[in-house]
């Protein structure tokens, strides 16, 4: 309620078009292209709600969400994630594990966007939320790494589990999946910790649409 009141008194400009009202106006919200699909990275299925394309409304949204301390933008993605949950039939007892940020980066940003998404999904679905991964190494920003091989090298062994899970079905949660090297490194850490099945849920897939993806 306080949030609604503040919005009324101090309307925020739409991050995409600048129209005063909400962080994302209704017109731009309708312009977000929802394209649920499954991307397979090595043997891991990654369930994605959208494609991340250059200069898209999504790109205008993600940037302040990740880098400008505007966690409220997260609310714009809620309907998309809700739709994904309905469409993809996840194992009922899967445990939601957010991709962690290094504590230094989390401190700089004030929050972890993957945690926000995972917590919300857990609330909506009744699944367990367990932030059991820790990023042990502060690596260079992924956005600056050049090749896929360099990213994998950069991330190998960068995560570890902080506690065991009660069973072995995990759904990793992240906002954007690019090469998938972060998700693969997280999956490795989970397997070392005894988890048998790892799949992932991402808001958007940044890989260019050069391949055909299945809806399921
Ligand atoms: Zn707008």
PDB file of N, CA and C and ligand atoms in Angstrom, residues 14 17 25 28, ligand 1:
ATOM      1  N   UNK A  14       8.536   5.577 -17.120  1.00  0.00           N
ATOM      2  CA  UNK A  14       8.693   4.257 -17.747  1.00  0.00           C
ATOM      3  C   UNK A  14      10.136   4.142 -18.249  1.00  0.00           C
ATOM      4  N   UNK A  17       9.998   4.202 -22.332  1.00  0.00           N
ATOM      5  CA  UNK A  17       9.590   5.360 -23.148  1.00  0.00           C
ATOM      6  C   UNK A  17       9.584   6.672 -22.364  1.00  0.00           C
ATOM      7  N   UNK A  25       5.330   1.253 -18.460  1.00  0.00           N
ATOM      8  CA  UNK A  25       3.944   1.634 -18.757  1.00  0.00           C
ATOM      9  C   UNK A  25       3.222   0.463 -19.450  1.00  0.00           C
ATOM     10  N   UNK A  28       4.267  -0.287 -23.115  1.00  0.00           N
ATOM     11  CA  UNK A  28       5.556  -0.978 -23.266  1.00  0.00           C
ATOM     12  C   UNK A  28       5.473  -2.400 -22.720  1.00  0.00           C
TER      13      UNK A  28
HETATM   14 ZN1  LIG B   1       6.613   2.955 -21.741  1.00  0.00          ZN
END
